[in-house]
Amino acid sequence: MTILLVFAYILLILIGAFLLYMAFKTDDRRYIYAAVAFYVIFPVIVTLKLPITTSPEVKQLYDAVEALPDSSTVMLTFDYYPSTLAETEPMSHAALHHLFRKDCKVITMTTIPLGGPSIAERVTRKLAEEYNKVYGIDFVNLGYKANYVAVLKGMGTSIETIYPTDNSGTRLSEIPMMENIENYSDIDFIFVVADNSIVDYWISIVNAQYNNPVGTGVTAVMAPRYFAYISSGQMTGMLGGMKGAAEYETLLNKPAAANMGMTSQSLVHLFIIFSVIAGNIIFLTSKKGRDGKRT
Amino acid sequence: MKTTVPVIAAFLSGFVMLLAFFFNPETSFLGRLEPEVLSWVTIVGGFTLLLGVVSIIRVNYSSVKRKSSGWGYKLATLVSIFAMAIPAIFPVRWSSLFGTGTGSIYDWLFNYIDSPMMSTMFAMLAFYIASAAFRAFRARNAEATLLLITATLVMLWRVPMGEALLQGIHGNLPNLINTYIMNGANMAVQRGIIIGAALGAAAMSLRIMLGIERTYMGK
Amino acid sequence: MSLVEYIQIWVIAFVTLSLFSFLYRDNPFYKLSEHIFAGLSAGYYFGLIWHAVILQQMIDPMFDNGKWWLFIPGILGVLMFSRFSRKYSWISRLSLAFVMGNTAGIFLLSELHGKVLPQMQSTMLSLGFENGLGSFLLALIVVVGVISTLTYFYFSKEHKGLLGGVARIGIWFIMISFGAHFGYTVMARISLLIGRVQFLYFDWIGSIINLFS
Amino acid sequence: MAFSTGSGRLPFIFLILIILIMPVLSFAQADSGDTANSYFRIERINALVAMILFSVVILIYTRWAKAGKDLFIRKINGLDEVEEAVGRATEMGKPVLFVPGLQEIDEIETIAGISILGRVARITARYETPLLVPVRYPMVLAAGQEVVQQAYIEEGKADSYNKDIVRYVAGEQFAFTATVNGFMMRERPATNIYMGAFFAESLLLAETGNAAGSIQIAGTAQPAQLPFFIAACDYTLMGEELYAASAYLSREPLLLGGLKGQDWMKVLIIILILLGIILVSAEVSDWYLSMFESV
């Protein structure tokens, strides 16, 4: 088997180098597009099983949710746009697997006007069937309300004043699960899955003023910023990008979309590193003839 | 009158929040006032979103009426707006095609056209980043060089294959990167940026609350 | 797989491929998809606000819950539309001021209390050797990093002498942090493409194979 | 400005008065003993002190800036680059493209972008260089047109100002980007300036601008986009430098006062952190650290 693997790798490298050479020759970036498409499609067809090591922030979040007493109430937020579904959806899926497996009561909400409520409905209802959870008793979707700062702050005192009804218009007083849930003090954990800076407000308003533990699943673009909140203890664990989702899936031993994507990630990353280096070698060697800035 | 009343409104609306922060909501009337004011803010906030919809309709309608270049596409936009908006308004009692729940035209159009469109548009960035990596990301000065070196190291560390490579060089290298780069240098800089940005945001908020900063009103 | 599922998958596949066609060359398909996307998104906002705000936050509580006074924010909201007329746009200032003032009141405190104070506190690390060289080195990096970053963004004095030196260290730390950010962001972009390819391969091509088997 | 009008002073006095009353209330209630269902949240006294100190510092500096006091700000070297780049466009008679970010007018970065636009517009007005400013929101359109028209009037070129310089292009992020990219490839502007809040499309703009051979200068406070701008543009204003540049350019009392006040706070923060480190290292820090505890 390893000979086949070595041969495959050599082939991959040759193709990449050839396409890069053509891109440089013809200055047509579509060769690079072809290389990226190839490196993404190839592993999706021929998936290589790669060991996923767990980073401390992911373990911290997994342990925090695992330590929650069963049937505690957790707020899971769908604060992401359809544009980053590939990264954030595996996180909300994995989170729901974890929460439903622990029989937690799940309250979902969103601060994203474009698609937030529909995504929350679609994901929760699909997984609820798998764990035969009943709407209104095991989970409820509050949906979207405008002006996220007012929403986050308002739920600190009274959820019902901000959300008189759930996403489909049923009044909160008629939903059995929301009986004794008035504000954040009745919520044991907040799991924020987001692709924008709403995470900063979950931390600086909700965690700082109402002391709810906040764990997050964020896109890789946002992750580096939130190491500051992890190390100050304001954030209880973080999933960073597709790799974070893959690690969380592995911990839950529910490998899904994120795990499958890791081989493609590896190949494209190596290709991009190679093209940055190649691009700069060409730039530096030709730099002798021209000054630093492009004339 | 055109400025004084809004300035006072901004101040009072903000001041309720200050009071609510320092006074215990359970034991004071703020417990009922704060969420009520906040629910008003979310209602008015909703209308600002409608503002954007109306302006898109106005812009596209005027270019369709004037038959300006590419008005066919603008017509497609108008048709799409109403194809989504009108069925959503009719009550779901009449038929499950109406309203915004699962099974409605609204939900169908979103899940099967709007959402994949947005995901695909963003997916194209993968191609652009690769071509930019080759053509635009230059070590044009010492700072950009340090940036690209760290970027390469972190990119390697972030993927299983790369991590295996790093472990080959030195068993503990991946953990060192996590501790000293991500939780060390990067975390320190992010903390500095967060503090700086927080001071900026607090200063802007103070000026808005005191009616000194009014550009948002289009003074 | 039912017929409806086939249609759904093929519609998504058509939309995805027509947008990807832009990579080859800008073409009418891409332009049309783009304009349809802008329209559907605006339509989505309209449907959302109609239900989430007008019905659920105003009509329902006003008529069934006796909160009659909720017409007031409604009026404030409608007044926002005066922005479209040059002459009467000042009317919308009241509503804007009410919203912006409220957010300002929240941020004035949450930025200081929720960000500055805790971030300052967690930077006060011990530079002692009690728990080993490793943690000392990390504490040193964090302390120097935070202070030099703050110094780099200090504008009241020229960056010369000691101040210039610390700012220089700051820019080096900033470049390391931005490098890390760059590395993370590359993964984000690639994942989105992987998501689409996974759909095209497993769902779309899967549905074709399923058709024939 | 507001300070001169009657209404300007009222909130300022009202704020200081009320804040002074709070501590009085807290001490009065402290000795009455029943802190259980206390009115005033004693534990948040540190936030009150921080807010009062911060407000007083910012307001004093703003008042000084309004009174025309000479408040020094170092010249951001990015600004020389902006002026040089617009000069380059003038020589080549090619247009300047200025994008004031992709956010609404109420965002700090957009306001900073618009004030830098004012400066650029004065240069393009003086030398009659074609200028295009694509925007994404109606309110940014209004603010942008006002600033550009003002610049053309001040340069005595009111007649060569036309309404189409600042143009509403599209509401949606990627429709906007595609249109601006289309303009870049057709018109080949000599200089692209991106000042404001940018997101995933920053890369698309910078990469297309690179392909069109333009000099590019960017400025944003979005940390996720800065690495790309640094790597792909000729010069980048980072985070607060964007605000400092607009304060330096416009000498606008609000921006100037705010910036100086924030600088003063940064010095205080650094001193408090260093003091904290000394105390923590000497293990006598509990009382000191508790002052920064946010509850």
PDB file of C-alpha atoms in Angstrom, chain B:
ATOM      1  CA  MET B   1     -35.721  71.503  17.709  1.00  0.00           C
ATOM      2  CA  LYS B   2     -34.460  69.241  14.921  1.00  0.00           C
ATOM      3  CA  THR B   3     -31.316  68.442  16.908  1.00  0.00           C
ATOM      4  CA  THR B   4     -32.188  68.980  20.558  1.00  0.00           C
ATOM      5  CA  VAL B   5     -35.007  66.421  20.736  1.00  0.00           C
ATOM      6  CA  PRO B   6     -32.990  63.582  19.128  1.00  0.00           C
ATOM      7  CA  VAL B   7     -29.981  64.431  21.318  1.00  0.00           C
ATOM      8  CA  ILE B   8     -32.109  64.215  24.445  1.00  0.00           C
ATOM      9  CA  ALA B   9     -33.708  60.978  23.176  1.00  0.00           C
ATOM     10  CA  ALA B  10     -30.275  59.442  22.548  1.00  0.00           C
ATOM     11  CA  PHE B  11     -29.091  60.488  25.995  1.00  0.00           C
ATOM     12  CA  LEU B  12     -32.136  59.166  27.861  1.00  0.00           C
ATOM     13  CA  SER B  13     -32.209  55.935  25.885  1.00  0.00           C
ATOM     14  CA  GLY B  14     -28.546  55.342  26.712  1.00  0.00           C
ATOM     15  CA  PHE B  15     -28.857  56.524  30.287  1.00  0.00           C
ATOM     16  CA  VAL B  16     -31.480  53.889  31.094  1.00  0.00           C
ATOM     17  CA  MET B  17     -28.831  51.344  30.130  1.00  0.00           C
ATOM     18  CA  LEU B  18     -26.274  52.940  32.454  1.00  0.00           C
ATOM     19  CA  LEU B  19     -28.723  52.862  35.340  1.00  0.00           C
ATOM     20  CA  ALA B  20     -29.730  49.283  34.581  1.00  0.00           C
ATOM     21  CA  PHE B  21     -26.064  48.290  34.675  1.00  0.00           C
ATOM     22  CA  PHE B  22     -25.450  49.721  38.120  1.00  0.00           C
ATOM     23  CA  PHE B  23     -28.809  49.088  39.736  1.00  0.00           C
ATOM     24  CA  ASN B  24     -30.152  45.662  40.558  1.00  0.00           C
ATOM     25  CA  PRO B  25     -33.034  44.893  38.139  1.00  0.00           C
ATOM     26  CA  GLU B  26     -34.891  42.719  40.665  1.00  0.00           C
ATOM     27  CA  THR B  27     -35.167  45.346  43.332  1.00  0.00           C
ATOM     28  CA  SER B  28     -35.826  48.379  41.194  1.00  0.00           C
ATOM     29  CA  PHE B  29     -38.338  49.481  38.586  1.00  0.00           C
ATOM     30  CA  LEU B  30     -35.499  49.040  36.077  1.00  0.00           C
ATOM     31  CA  GLY B  31     -36.256  45.348  36.036  1.00  0.00           C
ATOM     32  CA  ARG B  32     -39.357  46.081  33.948  1.00  0.00           C
ATOM     33  CA  LEU B  33     -38.194  49.254  32.178  1.00  0.00           C
ATOM     34  CA  GLU B  34     -34.895  47.914  30.773  1.00  0.00           C
ATOM     35  CA  PRO B  35     -36.216  44.970  28.734  1.00  0.00           C
ATOM     36  CA  GLU B  36     -39.148  47.107  27.552  1.00  0.00           C
ATOM     37  CA  VAL B  37     -36.834  49.828  26.204  1.00  0.00           C
ATOM     38  CA  LEU B  38     -34.660  47.123  24.631  1.00  0.00           C
ATOM     39  CA  SER B  39     -37.660  45.488  22.933  1.00  0.00           C
ATOM     40  CA  TRP B  40     -38.533  48.905  21.482  1.00  0.00           C
ATOM     41  CA  VAL B  41     -34.971  49.177  20.159  1.00  0.00           C
ATOM     42  CA  THR B  42     -35.248  45.764  18.461  1.00  0.00           C
ATOM     43  CA  ILE B  43     -38.570  46.797  16.847  1.00  0.00           C
ATOM     44  CA  VAL B  44     -37.133  50.049  15.455  1.00  0.00           C
ATOM     45  CA  GLY B  45     -33.996  48.100  14.436  1.00  0.00           C
ATOM     46  CA  GLY B  46     -36.216  45.791  12.374  1.00  0.00           C
ATOM     47  CA  PHE B  47     -37.530  48.720  10.369  1.00  0.00           C
ATOM     48  CA  THR B  48     -33.987  49.864   9.528  1.00  0.00           C
ATOM     49  CA  LEU B  49     -33.575  46.507   7.799  1.00  0.00           C
ATOM     50  CA  LEU B  50     -36.736  47.230   5.798  1.00  0.00           C
ATOM     51  CA  LEU B  51     -35.132  50.520   4.787  1.00  0.00           C
ATOM     52  CA  GLY B  52     -32.470  48.564   2.908  1.00  0.00           C
ATOM     53  CA  VAL B  53     -35.101  46.461   1.142  1.00  0.00           C
ATOM     54  CA  VAL B  54     -37.064  49.532   0.049  1.00  0.00           C
ATOM     55  CA  SER B  55     -33.921  51.241  -1.237  1.00  0.00           C
ATOM     56  CA  ILE B  56     -32.973  48.165  -3.303  1.00  0.00           C
ATOM     57  CA  ILE B  57     -36.487  48.109  -4.781  1.00  0.00           C
ATOM     58  CA  ARG B  58     -36.271  51.846  -5.574  1.00  0.00           C
ATOM     59  CA  VAL B  59     -32.817  51.586  -7.197  1.00  0.00           C
ATOM     60  CA  ASN B  60     -33.744  48.589  -9.332  1.00  0.00           C
ATOM     61  CA  TYR B  61     -37.211  49.851 -10.235  1.00  0.00           C
ATOM     62  CA  SER B  62     -35.834  53.181 -11.458  1.00  0.00           C
ATOM     63  CA  SER B  63     -33.215  51.506 -13.669  1.00  0.00           C
ATOM     64  CA  VAL B  64     -35.827  49.107 -15.082  1.00  0.00           C
ATOM     65  CA  LYS B  65     -38.184  51.997 -15.805  1.00  0.00           C
ATOM     66  CA  ARG B  66     -35.406  53.967 -17.498  1.00  0.00           C
ATOM     67  CA  LYS B  67     -34.364  50.784 -19.372  1.00  0.00           C
ATOM     68  CA  SER B  68     -30.753  51.640 -18.429  1.00  0.00           C
ATOM     69  CA  SER B  69     -28.032  49.174 -19.421  1.00  0.00           C
ATOM     70  CA  GLY B  70     -28.468  45.732 -17.937  1.00  0.00           C
ATOM     71  CA  TRP B  71     -32.058  46.452 -16.900  1.00  0.00           C
ATOM     72  CA  GLY B  72     -32.904  42.835 -17.606  1.00  0.00           C
ATOM     73  CA  TYR B  73     -30.804  41.757 -14.644  1.00  0.00           C
ATOM     74  CA  LYS B  74     -32.376  44.429 -12.458  1.00  0.00           C
ATOM     75  CA  LEU B  75     -35.790  43.060 -13.439  1.00  0.00           C
ATOM     76  CA  ALA B  76     -34.607  39.627 -12.299  1.00  0.00           C
ATOM     77  CA  THR B  77     -33.723  41.160  -8.934  1.00  0.00           C
ATOM     78  CA  LEU B  78     -37.159  42.758  -8.595  1.00  0.00           C
ATOM     79  CA  VAL B  79     -38.914  39.539  -9.533  1.00  0.00           C
ATOM     80  CA  SER B  80     -36.800  37.623  -7.006  1.00  0.00           C
ATOM     81  CA  ILE B  81     -37.624  40.103  -4.244  1.00  0.00           C
ATOM     82  CA  PHE B  82     -41.357  39.697  -4.723  1.00  0.00           C
ATOM     83  CA  ALA B  83     -41.141  35.961  -5.407  1.00  0.00           C
ATOM     84  CA  MET B  84     -39.704  35.639  -1.913  1.00  0.00           C
ATOM     85  CA  ALA B  85     -41.583  38.394  -0.076  1.00  0.00           C
ATOM     86  CA  ILE B  86     -45.202  37.983  -1.237  1.00  0.00           C
ATOM     87  CA  PRO B  87     -45.788  34.292  -0.375  1.00  0.00           C
ATOM     88  CA  ALA B  88     -44.155  34.950   3.007  1.00  0.00           C
ATOM     89  CA  ILE B  89     -46.822  37.492   3.952  1.00  0.00           C
ATOM     90  CA  PHE B  90     -49.847  35.285   3.335  1.00  0.00           C
ATOM     91  CA  PRO B  91     -50.879  33.351   6.471  1.00  0.00           C
ATOM     92  CA  VAL B  92     -49.769  29.742   6.636  1.00  0.00           C
ATOM     93  CA  ARG B  93     -53.388  28.792   7.394  1.00  0.00           C
ATOM     94  CA  TRP B  94     -54.292  29.253   3.736  1.00  0.00           C
ATOM     95  CA  SER B  95     -51.668  26.788   2.535  1.00  0.00           C
ATOM     96  CA  SER B  96     -48.343  25.445   3.710  1.00  0.00           C
ATOM     97  CA  LEU B  97     -46.753  27.152   0.695  1.00  0.00           C
ATOM     98  CA  PHE B  98     -47.227  30.484   2.454  1.00  0.00           C
ATOM     99  CA  GLY B  99     -45.563  31.884   5.569  1.00  0.00           C
ATOM    100  CA  THR B 100     -41.892  31.258   6.341  1.00  0.00           C
ATOM    101  CA  GLY B 101     -41.990  27.793   7.951  1.00  0.00           C
ATOM    102  CA  THR B 102     -40.495  24.579   6.542  1.00  0.00           C
ATOM    103  CA  GLY B 103     -42.223  23.697   3.289  1.00  0.00           C
ATOM    104  CA  SER B 104     -43.054  27.285   2.363  1.00  0.00           C
ATOM    105  CA  ILE B 105     -41.930  28.858  -0.908  1.00  0.00           C
ATOM    106  CA  TYR B 106     -39.923  31.322   1.214  1.00  0.00           C
ATOM    107  CA  ASP B 107     -38.053  28.544   3.001  1.00  0.00           C
ATOM    108  CA  TRP B 108     -37.599  26.551  -0.219  1.00  0.00           C
ATOM    109  CA  LEU B 109     -36.216  29.487  -2.189  1.00  0.00           C
ATOM    110  CA  PHE B 110     -33.818  30.261   0.644  1.00  0.00           C
ATOM    111  CA  ASN B 111     -32.526  26.754   1.270  1.00  0.00           C
ATOM    112  CA  TYR B 112     -32.235  25.705  -2.362  1.00  0.00           C
ATOM    113  CA  ILE B 113     -31.271  28.905  -4.221  1.00  0.00           C
ATOM    114  CA  ASP B 114     -30.293  31.800  -1.932  1.00  0.00           C
ATOM    115  CA  SER B 115     -28.177  29.810   0.527  1.00  0.00           C
ATOM    116  CA  PRO B 116     -26.204  27.706  -1.996  1.00  0.00           C
ATOM    117  CA  MET B 117     -25.589  30.872  -4.021  1.00  0.00           C
ATOM    118  CA  MET B 118     -24.036  32.585  -1.036  1.00  0.00           C
ATOM    119  CA  SER B 119     -22.011  29.502  -0.067  1.00  0.00           C
ATOM    120  CA  THR B 120     -20.682  29.190  -3.623  1.00  0.00           C
ATOM    121  CA  MET B 121     -19.751  32.867  -3.868  1.00  0.00           C
ATOM    122  CA  PHE B 122     -17.680  32.508  -0.710  1.00  0.00           C
ATOM    123  CA  ALA B 123     -16.258  29.181  -1.869  1.00  0.00           C
ATOM    124  CA  MET B 124     -14.688  30.987  -4.815  1.00  0.00           C
ATOM    125  CA  LEU B 125     -12.426  32.740  -2.355  1.00  0.00           C
ATOM    126  CA  ALA B 126     -10.431  29.530  -2.113  1.00  0.00           C
ATOM    127  CA  PHE B 127      -9.406  30.039  -5.717  1.00  0.00           C
ATOM    128  CA  TYR B 128      -8.615  33.699  -5.233  1.00  0.00           C
ATOM    129  CA  ILE B 129      -6.480  33.039  -2.163  1.00  0.00           C
ATOM    130  CA  ALA B 130      -4.427  30.511  -4.077  1.00  0.00           C
ATOM    131  CA  SER B 131      -3.878  32.835  -7.033  1.00  0.00           C
ATOM    132  CA  ALA B 132      -3.183  35.747  -4.670  1.00  0.00           C
ATOM    133  CA  ALA B 133      -0.704  33.532  -2.788  1.00  0.00           C
ATOM    134  CA  PHE B 134       1.240  33.097  -5.966  1.00  0.00           C
ATOM    135  CA  ARG B 135       0.855  36.544  -7.528  1.00  0.00           C
ATOM    136  CA  ALA B 136       0.256  39.119  -4.817  1.00  0.00           C
ATOM    137  CA  PHE B 137       1.715  37.960  -1.512  1.00  0.00           C
ATOM    138  CA  ARG B 138       5.216  39.360  -1.764  1.00  0.00           C
ATOM    139  CA  ALA B 139       7.875  39.720   0.899  1.00  0.00           C
ATOM    140  CA  ARG B 140       8.099  43.326  -0.192  1.00  0.00           C
ATOM    141  CA  ASN B 141       9.615  44.440   3.145  1.00  0.00           C
ATOM    142  CA  ALA B 142      10.949  42.976   6.397  1.00  0.00           C
ATOM    143  CA  GLU B 143       7.540  43.086   8.089  1.00  0.00           C
ATOM    144  CA  ALA B 144       5.727  41.310   5.261  1.00  0.00           C
ATOM    145  CA  THR B 145       8.518  38.701   5.282  1.00  0.00           C
ATOM    146  CA  LEU B 146       8.023  37.941   8.982  1.00  0.00           C
ATOM    147  CA  LEU B 147       4.287  37.748   8.331  1.00  0.00           C
ATOM    148  CA  LEU B 148       4.706  35.259   5.482  1.00  0.00           C
ATOM    149  CA  ILE B 149       7.183  33.082   7.420  1.00  0.00           C
ATOM    150  CA  THR B 150       4.820  32.828  10.402  1.00  0.00           C
ATOM    151  CA  ALA B 151       1.894  32.249   8.038  1.00  0.00           C
ATOM    152  CA  THR B 152       3.693  29.349   6.369  1.00  0.00           C
ATOM    153  CA  LEU B 153       4.548  27.786   9.734  1.00  0.00           C
ATOM    154  CA  VAL B 154       0.963  28.131  11.007  1.00  0.00           C
ATOM    155  CA  MET B 155      -0.493  26.821   7.729  1.00  0.00           C
ATOM    156  CA  LEU B 156       1.707  23.739   8.033  1.00  0.00           C
ATOM    157  CA  TRP B 157       0.743  23.289  11.671  1.00  0.00           C
ATOM    158  CA  ARG B 158      -2.992  23.609  10.962  1.00  0.00           C
ATOM    159  CA  VAL B 159      -3.300  20.557   8.704  1.00  0.00           C
ATOM    160  CA  PRO B 160      -2.742  16.891   9.635  1.00  0.00           C
ATOM    161  CA  MET B 161      -0.095  16.309   6.954  1.00  0.00           C
ATOM    162  CA  GLY B 162       1.782  19.464   7.899  1.00  0.00           C
ATOM    163  CA  GLU B 163       1.559  18.644  11.585  1.00  0.00           C
ATOM    164  CA  ALA B 164       3.006  15.208  10.925  1.00  0.00           C
ATOM    165  CA  LEU B 165       5.853  16.897   9.042  1.00  0.00           C
ATOM    166  CA  LEU B 166       6.530  19.252  11.960  1.00  0.00           C
ATOM    167  CA  GLN B 167       6.447  16.378  14.420  1.00  0.00           C
ATOM    168  CA  GLY B 168       9.058  14.711  12.220  1.00  0.00           C
ATOM    169  CA  ILE B 169      11.373  17.677  12.676  1.00  0.00           C
ATOM    170  CA  HIS B 170      10.883  17.861  16.467  1.00  0.00           C
ATOM    171  CA  GLY B 171       8.312  15.863  18.403  1.00  0.00           C
ATOM    172  CA  ASN B 172       7.081  18.807  20.481  1.00  0.00           C
ATOM    173  CA  LEU B 173       7.105  21.456  17.728  1.00  0.00           C
ATOM    174  CA  PRO B 174       3.301  21.542  17.191  1.00  0.00           C
ATOM    175  CA  ASN B 175       2.684  22.110  20.905  1.00  0.00           C
ATOM    176  CA  LEU B 176       5.343  24.807  20.989  1.00  0.00           C
ATOM    177  CA  ILE B 177       3.590  26.593  18.123  1.00  0.00           C
ATOM    178  CA  ASN B 178       0.267  26.358  19.944  1.00  0.00           C
ATOM    179  CA  THR B 179       1.719  27.637  23.219  1.00  0.00           C
ATOM    180  CA  TYR B 180       4.241  30.274  22.178  1.00  0.00           C
ATOM    181  CA  ILE B 181       2.797  31.556  18.912  1.00  0.00           C
ATOM    182  CA  MET B 182      -0.974  31.174  19.229  1.00  0.00           C
ATOM    183  CA  ASN B 183      -1.336  31.500  23.000  1.00  0.00           C
ATOM    184  CA  GLY B 184       1.771  33.680  23.297  1.00  0.00           C
ATOM    185  CA  ALA B 185       2.644  36.327  20.698  1.00  0.00           C
ATOM    186  CA  ASN B 186      -0.679  36.179  18.840  1.00  0.00           C
ATOM    187  CA  MET B 187      -2.733  36.255  22.041  1.00  0.00           C
ATOM    188  CA  ALA B 188      -0.750  39.236  23.378  1.00  0.00           C
ATOM    189  CA  VAL B 189      -1.232  41.244  20.176  1.00  0.00           C
ATOM    190  CA  GLN B 190      -4.955  40.373  20.007  1.00  0.00           C
ATOM    191  CA  ARG B 191      -5.255  41.515  23.631  1.00  0.00           C
ATOM    192  CA  GLY B 192      -3.530  44.816  22.801  1.00  0.00           C
ATOM    193  CA  ILE B 193      -5.824  45.317  19.797  1.00  0.00           C
ATOM    194  CA  ILE B 194      -8.942  44.432  21.823  1.00  0.00           C
ATOM    195  CA  ILE B 195      -8.019  46.961  24.543  1.00  0.00           C
ATOM    196  CA  GLY B 196      -7.264  49.673  21.961  1.00  0.00           C
ATOM    197  CA  ALA B 197     -10.452  48.988  20.008  1.00  0.00           C
ATOM    198  CA  ALA B 198     -12.536  48.866  23.213  1.00  0.00           C
ATOM    199  CA  LEU B 199     -11.282  52.321  24.212  1.00  0.00           C
ATOM    200  CA  GLY B 200     -12.192  53.580  20.730  1.00  0.00           C
ATOM    201  CA  ALA B 201     -15.674  52.069  20.857  1.00  0.00           C
ATOM    202  CA  ALA B 202     -16.290  53.415  24.379  1.00  0.00           C
ATOM    203  CA  ALA B 203     -15.191  56.910  23.289  1.00  0.00           C
ATOM    204  CA  MET B 204     -17.503  56.778  20.275  1.00  0.00           C
ATOM    205  CA  SER B 205     -20.378  55.580  22.480  1.00  0.00           C
ATOM    206  CA  LEU B 206     -19.787  58.403  24.962  1.00  0.00           C
ATOM    207  CA  ARG B 207     -19.873  60.995  22.171  1.00  0.00           C
ATOM    208  CA  ILE B 208     -23.067  59.508  20.696  1.00  0.00           C
ATOM    209  CA  MET B 209     -24.781  59.416  24.084  1.00  0.00           C
ATOM    210  CA  LEU B 210     -23.860  63.030  24.858  1.00  0.00           C
ATOM    211  CA  GLY B 211     -25.037  64.189  21.440  1.00  0.00           C
ATOM    212  CA  ILE B 212     -21.531  65.344  20.473  1.00  0.00           C
ATOM    213  CA  GLU B 213     -21.171  62.740  17.697  1.00  0.00           C
ATOM    214  CA  ARG B 214     -24.072  63.077  15.275  1.00  0.00           C
ATOM    215  CA  THR B 215     -22.825  62.041  11.813  1.00  0.00           C
ATOM    216  CA  TYR B 216     -25.134  59.018  11.991  1.00  0.00           C
ATOM    217  CA  MET B 217     -28.054  61.441  11.983  1.00  0.00           C
ATOM    218  CA  GLY B 218     -26.793  63.075   8.812  1.00  0.00           C
ATOM    219  CA  LYS B 219     -26.576  66.411  10.655  1.00  0.00           C
TER     220      LYS B 219
END
